[in-house]
CSV table of C-alpha atoms in Angstrom, one decimal:
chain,number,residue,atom,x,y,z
A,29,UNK,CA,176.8,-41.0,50.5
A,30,UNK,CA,177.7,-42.2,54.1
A,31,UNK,CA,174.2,-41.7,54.9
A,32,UNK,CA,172.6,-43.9,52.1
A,33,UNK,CA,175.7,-46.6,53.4
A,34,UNK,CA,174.6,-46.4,56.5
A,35,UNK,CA,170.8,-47.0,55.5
A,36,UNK,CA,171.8,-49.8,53.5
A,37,UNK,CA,174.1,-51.6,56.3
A,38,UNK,CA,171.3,-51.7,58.4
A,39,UNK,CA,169.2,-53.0,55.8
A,40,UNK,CA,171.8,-55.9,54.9
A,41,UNK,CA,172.3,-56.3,58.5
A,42,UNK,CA,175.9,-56.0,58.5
A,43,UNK,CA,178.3,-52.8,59.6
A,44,UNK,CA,178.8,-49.7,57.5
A,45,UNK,CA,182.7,-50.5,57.8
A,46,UNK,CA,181.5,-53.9,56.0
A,47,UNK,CA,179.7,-51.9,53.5
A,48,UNK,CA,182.7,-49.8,53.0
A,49,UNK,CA,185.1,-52.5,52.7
A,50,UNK,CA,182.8,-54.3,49.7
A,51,UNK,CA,182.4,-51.5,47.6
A,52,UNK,CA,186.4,-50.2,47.7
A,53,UNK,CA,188.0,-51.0,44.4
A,54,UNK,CA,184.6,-51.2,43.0
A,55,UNK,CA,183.4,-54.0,44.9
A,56,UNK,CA,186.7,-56.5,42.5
A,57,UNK,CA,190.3,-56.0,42.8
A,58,UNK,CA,192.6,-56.2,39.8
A,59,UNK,CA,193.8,-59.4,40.9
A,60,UNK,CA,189.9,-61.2,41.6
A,61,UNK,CA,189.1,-59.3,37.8
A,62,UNK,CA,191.7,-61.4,36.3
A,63,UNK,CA,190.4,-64.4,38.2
A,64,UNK,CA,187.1,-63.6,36.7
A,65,UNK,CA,187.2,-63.0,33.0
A,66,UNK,CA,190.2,-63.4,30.6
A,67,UNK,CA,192.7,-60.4,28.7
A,68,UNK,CA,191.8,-58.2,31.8
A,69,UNK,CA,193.3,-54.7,31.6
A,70,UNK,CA,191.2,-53.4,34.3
A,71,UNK,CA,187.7,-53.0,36.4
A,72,UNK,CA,185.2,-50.8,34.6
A,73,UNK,CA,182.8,-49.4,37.2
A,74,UNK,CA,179.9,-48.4,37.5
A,75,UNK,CA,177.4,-46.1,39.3
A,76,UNK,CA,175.9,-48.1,42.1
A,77,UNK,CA,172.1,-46.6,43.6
A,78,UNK,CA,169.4,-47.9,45.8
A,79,UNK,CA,165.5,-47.8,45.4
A,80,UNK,CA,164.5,-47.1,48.7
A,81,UNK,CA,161.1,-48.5,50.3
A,82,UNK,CA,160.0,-50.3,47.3
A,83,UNK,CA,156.7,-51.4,48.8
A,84,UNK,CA,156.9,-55.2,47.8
A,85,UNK,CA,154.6,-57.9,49.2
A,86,UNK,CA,153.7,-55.8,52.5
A,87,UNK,CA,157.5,-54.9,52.9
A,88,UNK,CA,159.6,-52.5,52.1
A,89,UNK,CA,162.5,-53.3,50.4
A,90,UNK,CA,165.9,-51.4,49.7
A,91,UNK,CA,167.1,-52.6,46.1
A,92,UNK,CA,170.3,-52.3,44.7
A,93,UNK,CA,170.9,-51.0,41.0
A,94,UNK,CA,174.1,-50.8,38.9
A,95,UNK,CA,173.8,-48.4,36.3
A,96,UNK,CA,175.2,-45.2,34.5
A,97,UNK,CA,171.7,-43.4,33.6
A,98,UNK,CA,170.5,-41.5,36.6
A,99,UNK,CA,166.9,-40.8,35.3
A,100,UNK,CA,166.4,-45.1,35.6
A,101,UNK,CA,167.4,-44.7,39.8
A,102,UNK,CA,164.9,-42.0,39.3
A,103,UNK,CA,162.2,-43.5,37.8
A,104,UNK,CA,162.4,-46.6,39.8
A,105,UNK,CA,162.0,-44.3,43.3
A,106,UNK,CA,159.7,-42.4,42.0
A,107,UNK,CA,157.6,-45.5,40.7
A,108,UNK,CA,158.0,-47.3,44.3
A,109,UNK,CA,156.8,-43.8,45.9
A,110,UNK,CA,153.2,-44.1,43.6
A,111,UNK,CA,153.2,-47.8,44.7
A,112,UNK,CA,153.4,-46.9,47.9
A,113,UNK,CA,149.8,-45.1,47.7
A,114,UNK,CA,148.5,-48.9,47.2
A,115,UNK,CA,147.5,-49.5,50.7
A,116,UNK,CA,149.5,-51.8,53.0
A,117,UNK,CA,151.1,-53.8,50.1
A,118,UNK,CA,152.0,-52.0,47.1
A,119,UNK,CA,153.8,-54.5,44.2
A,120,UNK,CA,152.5,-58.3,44.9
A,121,UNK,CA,154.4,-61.0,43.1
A,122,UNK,CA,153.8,-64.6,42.5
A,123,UNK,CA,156.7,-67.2,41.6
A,124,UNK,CA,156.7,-70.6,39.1
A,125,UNK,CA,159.8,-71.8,40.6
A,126,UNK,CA,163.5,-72.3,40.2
A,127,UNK,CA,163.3,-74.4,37.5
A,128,UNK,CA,165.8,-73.8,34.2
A,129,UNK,CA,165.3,-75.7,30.5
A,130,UNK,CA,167.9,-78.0,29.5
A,131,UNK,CA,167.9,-78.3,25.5
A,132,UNK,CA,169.5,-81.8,23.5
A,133,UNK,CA,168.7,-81.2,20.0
A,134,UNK,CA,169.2,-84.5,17.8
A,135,UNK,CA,169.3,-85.4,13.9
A,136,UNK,CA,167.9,-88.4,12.5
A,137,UNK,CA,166.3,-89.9,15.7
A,138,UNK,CA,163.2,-91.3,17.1
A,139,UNK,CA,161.1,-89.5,19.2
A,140,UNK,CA,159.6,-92.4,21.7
A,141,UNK,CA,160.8,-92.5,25.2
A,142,UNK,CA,160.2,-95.3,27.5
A,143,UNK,CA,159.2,-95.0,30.9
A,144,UNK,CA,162.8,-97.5,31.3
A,145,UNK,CA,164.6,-94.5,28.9
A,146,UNK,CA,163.1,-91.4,30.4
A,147,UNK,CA,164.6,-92.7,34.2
A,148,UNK,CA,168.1,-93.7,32.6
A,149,UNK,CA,168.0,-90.0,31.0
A,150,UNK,CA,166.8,-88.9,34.8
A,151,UNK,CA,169.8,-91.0,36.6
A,152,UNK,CA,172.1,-89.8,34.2
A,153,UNK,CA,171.0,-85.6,34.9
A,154,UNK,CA,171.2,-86.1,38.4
A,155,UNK,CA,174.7,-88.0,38.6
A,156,UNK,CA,176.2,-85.2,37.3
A,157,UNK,CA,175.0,-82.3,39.9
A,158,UNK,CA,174.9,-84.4,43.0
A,159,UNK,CA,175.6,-80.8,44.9
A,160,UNK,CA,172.3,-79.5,43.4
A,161,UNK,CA,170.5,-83.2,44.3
A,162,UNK,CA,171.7,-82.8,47.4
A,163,UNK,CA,170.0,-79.3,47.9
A,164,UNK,CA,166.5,-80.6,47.2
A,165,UNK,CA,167.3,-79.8,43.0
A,166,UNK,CA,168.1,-81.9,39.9
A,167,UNK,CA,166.1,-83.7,37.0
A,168,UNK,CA,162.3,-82.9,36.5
A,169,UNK,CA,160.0,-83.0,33.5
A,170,UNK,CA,160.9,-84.0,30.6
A,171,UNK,CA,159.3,-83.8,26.7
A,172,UNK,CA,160.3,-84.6,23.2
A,173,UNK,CA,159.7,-82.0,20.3
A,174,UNK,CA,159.5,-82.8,16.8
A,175,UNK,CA,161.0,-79.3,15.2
A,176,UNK,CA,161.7,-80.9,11.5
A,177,UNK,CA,161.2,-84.1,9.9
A,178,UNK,CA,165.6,-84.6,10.5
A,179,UNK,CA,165.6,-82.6,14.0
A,180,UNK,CA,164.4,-83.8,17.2
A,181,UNK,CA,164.5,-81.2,20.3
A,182,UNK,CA,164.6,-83.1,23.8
A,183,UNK,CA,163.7,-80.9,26.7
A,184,UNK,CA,164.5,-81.5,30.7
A,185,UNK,CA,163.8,-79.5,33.1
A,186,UNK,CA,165.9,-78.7,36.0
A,187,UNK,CA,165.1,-77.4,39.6
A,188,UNK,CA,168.1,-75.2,40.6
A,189,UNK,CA,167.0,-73.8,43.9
A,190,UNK,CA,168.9,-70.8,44.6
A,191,UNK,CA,171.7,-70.4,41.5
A,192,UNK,CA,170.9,-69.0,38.1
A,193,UNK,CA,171.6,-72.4,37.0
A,194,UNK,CA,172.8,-72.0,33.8
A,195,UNK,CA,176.4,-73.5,34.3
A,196,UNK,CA,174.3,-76.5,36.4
A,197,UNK,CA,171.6,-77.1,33.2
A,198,UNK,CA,174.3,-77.2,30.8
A,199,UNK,CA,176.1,-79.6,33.1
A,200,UNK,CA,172.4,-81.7,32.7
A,201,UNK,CA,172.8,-81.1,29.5
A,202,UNK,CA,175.8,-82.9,28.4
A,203,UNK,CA,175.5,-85.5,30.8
A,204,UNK,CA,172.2,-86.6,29.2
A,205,UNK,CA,173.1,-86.1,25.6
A,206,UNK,CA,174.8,-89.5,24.7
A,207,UNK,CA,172.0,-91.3,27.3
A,208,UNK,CA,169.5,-89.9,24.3
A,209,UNK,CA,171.2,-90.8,21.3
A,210,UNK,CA,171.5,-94.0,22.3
A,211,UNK,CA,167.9,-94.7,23.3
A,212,UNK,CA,166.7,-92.4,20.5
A,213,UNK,CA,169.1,-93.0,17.8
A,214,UNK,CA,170.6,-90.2,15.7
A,215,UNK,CA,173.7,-87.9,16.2
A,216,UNK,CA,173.6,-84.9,18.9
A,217,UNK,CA,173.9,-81.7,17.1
A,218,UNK,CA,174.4,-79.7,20.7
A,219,UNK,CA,173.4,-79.5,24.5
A,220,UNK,CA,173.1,-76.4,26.5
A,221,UNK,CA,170.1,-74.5,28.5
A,222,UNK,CA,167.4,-71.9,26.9
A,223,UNK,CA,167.2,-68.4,28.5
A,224,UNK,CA,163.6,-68.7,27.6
A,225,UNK,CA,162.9,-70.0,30.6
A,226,UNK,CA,159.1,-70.5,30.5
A,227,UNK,CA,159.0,-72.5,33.5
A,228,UNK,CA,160.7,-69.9,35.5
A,229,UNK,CA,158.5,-67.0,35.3
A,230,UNK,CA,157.8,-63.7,37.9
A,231,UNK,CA,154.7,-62.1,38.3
A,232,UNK,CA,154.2,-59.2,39.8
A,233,UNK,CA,151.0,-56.7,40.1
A,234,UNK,CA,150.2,-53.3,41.5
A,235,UNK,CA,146.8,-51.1,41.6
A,236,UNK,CA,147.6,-47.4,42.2
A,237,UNK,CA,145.1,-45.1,43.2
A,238,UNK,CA,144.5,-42.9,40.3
A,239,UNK,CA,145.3,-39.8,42.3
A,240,UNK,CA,148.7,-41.1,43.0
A,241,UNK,CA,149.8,-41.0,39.0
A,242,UNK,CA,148.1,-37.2,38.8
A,243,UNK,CA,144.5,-38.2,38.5
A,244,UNK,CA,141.9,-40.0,36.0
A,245,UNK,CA,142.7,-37.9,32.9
A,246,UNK,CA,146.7,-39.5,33.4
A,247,UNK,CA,146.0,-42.6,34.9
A,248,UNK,CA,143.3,-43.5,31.4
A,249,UNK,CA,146.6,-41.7,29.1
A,250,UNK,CA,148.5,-44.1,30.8
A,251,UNK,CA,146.6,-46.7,29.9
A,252,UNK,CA,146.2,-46.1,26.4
A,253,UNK,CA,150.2,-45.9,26.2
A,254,UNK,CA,149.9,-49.6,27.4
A,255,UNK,CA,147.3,-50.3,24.5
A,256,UNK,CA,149.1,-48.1,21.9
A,257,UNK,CA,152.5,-51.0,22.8
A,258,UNK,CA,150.5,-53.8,22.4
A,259,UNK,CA,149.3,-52.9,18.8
A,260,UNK,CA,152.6,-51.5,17.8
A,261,UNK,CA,155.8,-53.4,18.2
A,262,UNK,CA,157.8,-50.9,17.5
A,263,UNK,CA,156.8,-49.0,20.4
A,264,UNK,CA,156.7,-52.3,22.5
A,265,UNK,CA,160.6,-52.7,21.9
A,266,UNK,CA,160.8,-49.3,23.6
A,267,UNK,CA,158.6,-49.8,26.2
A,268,UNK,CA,160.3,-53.1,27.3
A,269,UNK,CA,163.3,-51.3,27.1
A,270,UNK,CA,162.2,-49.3,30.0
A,271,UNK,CA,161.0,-52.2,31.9
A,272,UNK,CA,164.6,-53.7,31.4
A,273,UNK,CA,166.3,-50.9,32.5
A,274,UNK,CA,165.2,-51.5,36.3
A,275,UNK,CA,165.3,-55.2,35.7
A,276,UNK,CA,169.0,-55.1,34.2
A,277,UNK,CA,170.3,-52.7,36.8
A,278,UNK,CA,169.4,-55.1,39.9
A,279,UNK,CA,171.1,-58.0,37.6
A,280,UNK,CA,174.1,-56.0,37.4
A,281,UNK,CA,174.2,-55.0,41.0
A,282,UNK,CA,173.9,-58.4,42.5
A,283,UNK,CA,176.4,-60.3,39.9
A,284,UNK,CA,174.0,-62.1,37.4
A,285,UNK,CA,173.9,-62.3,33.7
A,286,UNK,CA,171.4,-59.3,32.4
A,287,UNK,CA,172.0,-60.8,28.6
A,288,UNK,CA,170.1,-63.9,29.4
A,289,UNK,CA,168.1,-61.8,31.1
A,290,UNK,CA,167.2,-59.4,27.9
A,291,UNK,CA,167.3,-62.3,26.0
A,292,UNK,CA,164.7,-64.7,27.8
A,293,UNK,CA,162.7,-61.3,28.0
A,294,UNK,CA,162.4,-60.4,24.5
A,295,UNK,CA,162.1,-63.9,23.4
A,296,UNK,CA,159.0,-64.2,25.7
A,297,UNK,CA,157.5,-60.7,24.4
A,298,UNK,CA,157.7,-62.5,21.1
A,299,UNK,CA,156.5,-66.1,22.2
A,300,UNK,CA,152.9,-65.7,20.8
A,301,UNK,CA,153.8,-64.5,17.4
A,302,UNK,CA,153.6,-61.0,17.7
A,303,UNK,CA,155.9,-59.2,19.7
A,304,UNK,CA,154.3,-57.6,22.6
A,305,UNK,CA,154.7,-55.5,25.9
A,306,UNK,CA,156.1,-57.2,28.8
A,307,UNK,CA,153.4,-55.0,31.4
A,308,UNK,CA,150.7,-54.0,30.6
A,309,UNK,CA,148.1,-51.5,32.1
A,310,UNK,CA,144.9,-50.8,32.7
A,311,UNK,CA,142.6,-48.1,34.4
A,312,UNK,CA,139.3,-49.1,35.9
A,313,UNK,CA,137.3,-47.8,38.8
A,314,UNK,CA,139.1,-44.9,39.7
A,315,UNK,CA,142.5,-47.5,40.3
A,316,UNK,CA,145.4,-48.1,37.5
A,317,UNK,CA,146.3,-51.5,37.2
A,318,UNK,CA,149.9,-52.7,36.2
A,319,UNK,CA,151.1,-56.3,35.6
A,320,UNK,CA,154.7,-57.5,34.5
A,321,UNK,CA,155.0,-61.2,34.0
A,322,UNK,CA,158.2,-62.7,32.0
A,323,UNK,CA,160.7,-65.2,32.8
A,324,UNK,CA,163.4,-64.4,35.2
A,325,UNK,CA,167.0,-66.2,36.2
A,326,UNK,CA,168.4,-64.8,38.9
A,327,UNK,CA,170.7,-66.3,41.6
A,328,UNK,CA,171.8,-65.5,45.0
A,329,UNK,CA,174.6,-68.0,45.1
A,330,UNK,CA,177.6,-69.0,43.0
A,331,UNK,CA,178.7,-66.9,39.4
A,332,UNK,CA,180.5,-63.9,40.2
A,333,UNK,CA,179.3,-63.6,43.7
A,334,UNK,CA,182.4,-65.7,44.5
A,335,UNK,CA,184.6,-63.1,43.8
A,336,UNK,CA,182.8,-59.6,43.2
A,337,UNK,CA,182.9,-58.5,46.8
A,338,UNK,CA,180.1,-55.3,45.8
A,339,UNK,CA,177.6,-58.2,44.0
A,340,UNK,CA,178.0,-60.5,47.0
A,341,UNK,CA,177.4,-57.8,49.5
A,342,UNK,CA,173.8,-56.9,47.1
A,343,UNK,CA,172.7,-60.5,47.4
A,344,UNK,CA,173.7,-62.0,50.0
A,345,UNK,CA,170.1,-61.0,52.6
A,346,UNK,CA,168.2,-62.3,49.8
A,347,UNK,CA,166.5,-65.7,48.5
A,348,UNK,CA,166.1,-66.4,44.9
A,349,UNK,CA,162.8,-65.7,45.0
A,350,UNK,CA,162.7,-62.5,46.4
A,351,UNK,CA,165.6,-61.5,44.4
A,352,UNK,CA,163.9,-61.8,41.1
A,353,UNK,CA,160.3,-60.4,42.3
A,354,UNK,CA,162.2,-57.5,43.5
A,355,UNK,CA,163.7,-57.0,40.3
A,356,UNK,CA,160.8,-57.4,38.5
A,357,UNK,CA,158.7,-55.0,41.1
A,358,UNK,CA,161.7,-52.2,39.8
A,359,UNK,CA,160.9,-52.7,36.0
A,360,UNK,CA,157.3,-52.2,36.9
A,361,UNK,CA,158.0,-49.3,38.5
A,362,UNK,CA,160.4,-47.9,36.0
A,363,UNK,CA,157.7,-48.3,33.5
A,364,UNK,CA,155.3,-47.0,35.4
A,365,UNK,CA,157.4,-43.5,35.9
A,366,UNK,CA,158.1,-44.1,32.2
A,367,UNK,CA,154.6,-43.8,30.9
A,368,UNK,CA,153.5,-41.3,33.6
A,369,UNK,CA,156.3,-38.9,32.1
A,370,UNK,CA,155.4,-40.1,28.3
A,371,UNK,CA,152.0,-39.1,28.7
A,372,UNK,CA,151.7,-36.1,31.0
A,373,UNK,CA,155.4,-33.7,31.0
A,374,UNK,CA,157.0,-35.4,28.3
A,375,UNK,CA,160.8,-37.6,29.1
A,376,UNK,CA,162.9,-35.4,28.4
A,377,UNK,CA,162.3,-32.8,31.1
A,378,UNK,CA,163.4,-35.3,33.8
A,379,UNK,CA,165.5,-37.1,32.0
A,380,UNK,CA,167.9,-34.1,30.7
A,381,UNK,CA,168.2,-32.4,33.6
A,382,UNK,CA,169.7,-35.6,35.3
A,383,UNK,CA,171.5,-36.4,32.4
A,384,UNK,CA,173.6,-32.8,32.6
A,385,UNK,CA,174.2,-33.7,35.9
A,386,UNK,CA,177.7,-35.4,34.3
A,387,UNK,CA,178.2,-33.1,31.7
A,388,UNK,CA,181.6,-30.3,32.3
């Protein structure tokens, strides 16, 4: 363990004895855990691992994971080691942006903004996060959404650079809210952010050498797992499951919120009617090709960082961006270890053996 501290100091560029000193108590103390949350008892802990050389945009990265299942530290290593047989660059990610969804829904109102109304309703989202302003953030598009012939849904979206920015959108939110019932009419009903945060999406894509999954015959089984989810949505619940389980972990580990994570990721597998898998794979040309796309929140600064020591240790060499295209690199490759198991030795050979591991 001292080894895999060491590793990961030099990674973070900071001293093993800084490593050390994060992570005792479980990265929080008793008295930070009942700055934190409310009735505290105690600090629940959990298992903290690393995928090591996750090849990721021509770099390897060390990623941190918080989670009780071993087989899921397992799977995402042994996912990054197949990537790592795509020459030079293994997992490469593209990014939308930082920008969250800020939600006003209104009854018995108009739905005609002026170009005078929509930069009063701009003004008024900016005034109240002069911070974020300040950082190059704040108001952006907006849009007005009939959903019934009483409901009115007004949507702004909001650039929040390096946070999360759900406590900032909601902020927008409420500021906003009396701005558009006054130039819309009608009574607010509420005001807070969506965690389908369409605007906010992470791609990321890998194409593996067949021989690196165990040749053609499992790289084209591997495939048709991929086809099998997308015509079944029961097995697509499953299957995004096991994306999630990487994605989750590296939530957990570096202090964000992994149920608006789940939630903005189901609610996008669902977003064209028919719920579907979030990656998807092919096999063409003696290559397997992966993609993961779905819309991901994460934040480097702020939340719980301000007080978990172990979370602020996991984020703090990262941006935003390369905090969530790492995470999303990890579900890939959890789901690629996933269906390479499914399809060839079956999952409960690895999986059970690991498992016993905690057993008396």
């Amino acid at each position: 363990m001292q080894e895999r501290r060491a590793r990961w100091a030099k990674t973070l560029g900071v001293s093993a004895v800084e490593v050390d000193a994060a992570l005792a108590e479980a990265g929080l103390t008793i008295a930070d855990a009942e700055r934190l949350s409310e009735q505290v008892v105690g600090v629940h802990g959990l298992p903290l691992g690393l995928v090591v050389g996750l090849p990721l945009d021509g770099a390897a990265h060390v990623v941190p994971m918080a989670i009780e299942e071993p087989s899921v530290v397992a799977a995402a290593n042994h996912g990054a080691k197949m990537a790592r047989a795509a020459q030079n660059v293994g997992f490469r990610s593209t990014s939308m942006g930082g920008v969250m969804t800020a939600q006003i829904h209104l009854q018995n109102a108009g739905e005609v903004l002026t170009a005078a109304d929509e930069s009063q309703v701009r003004e008024a989202a900016d005034a109240s996060v002069p911070n974020l302003v300040a950082r190059g953030g704040g108001a952006r598009d907006l849009r007005v959404r009939r959903l019934a012939p009483d409901l009115v849904c007004v949507e702004l979206d909001v650039d929040c650079q390096e946070a999360m920015g759900a406590n900032l959108t909601d902020t927008v939110a409420e500021a906003v809210a009396p701005v558009l019932a006054k130039v819309l009419g009608g009574e607010v009903v509420m005001a807070i952010l969506t965690n389908l945060c369409a605007g906010r999406r992470t791609r990321v894509e890998l194409a593996v050498p067949e021989a690196a999954v165990g040749g053609a015959h499992v790289a084209s089984r591997i495939a048709l797992a991929s086809r099998i989810a997308a015509l079944d949505p029961a097995r697509a619940c499953t299957h995004n499951k096991g994306v999630l389980n990487g994605i989750e972990a590296v939530a957990v580990a570096t202090g964000n919120d992994w149920r608006a994570v789940s939630a903005g990721a189901h609610a996008w597998a669902a977003s064209t009617g028919a719920y579907q898998p979030l990656a998807t794979w092919t096999h063409a040309d003696e290559t397997l090709y992966g993609v993961l796309e779905l819309p991901l929140a994460l934040g480097v600064v702020g939340g719980a960082r301000r007080l978990h020591r172990a979370a602020a240790l996991a984020a703090r060499p990262l941006t935003r961006r390369v905090l969530e295209a790492e995470a999303t690199a990890v579900g890939l490759a959890c789901n690629l270890a996933a269906l390479r198991a499914l399809v060839d030795e079956g999952i409960q050979r690895g999986h059970m053996k690991l498992a016993k591991r905690g057993q008396p």
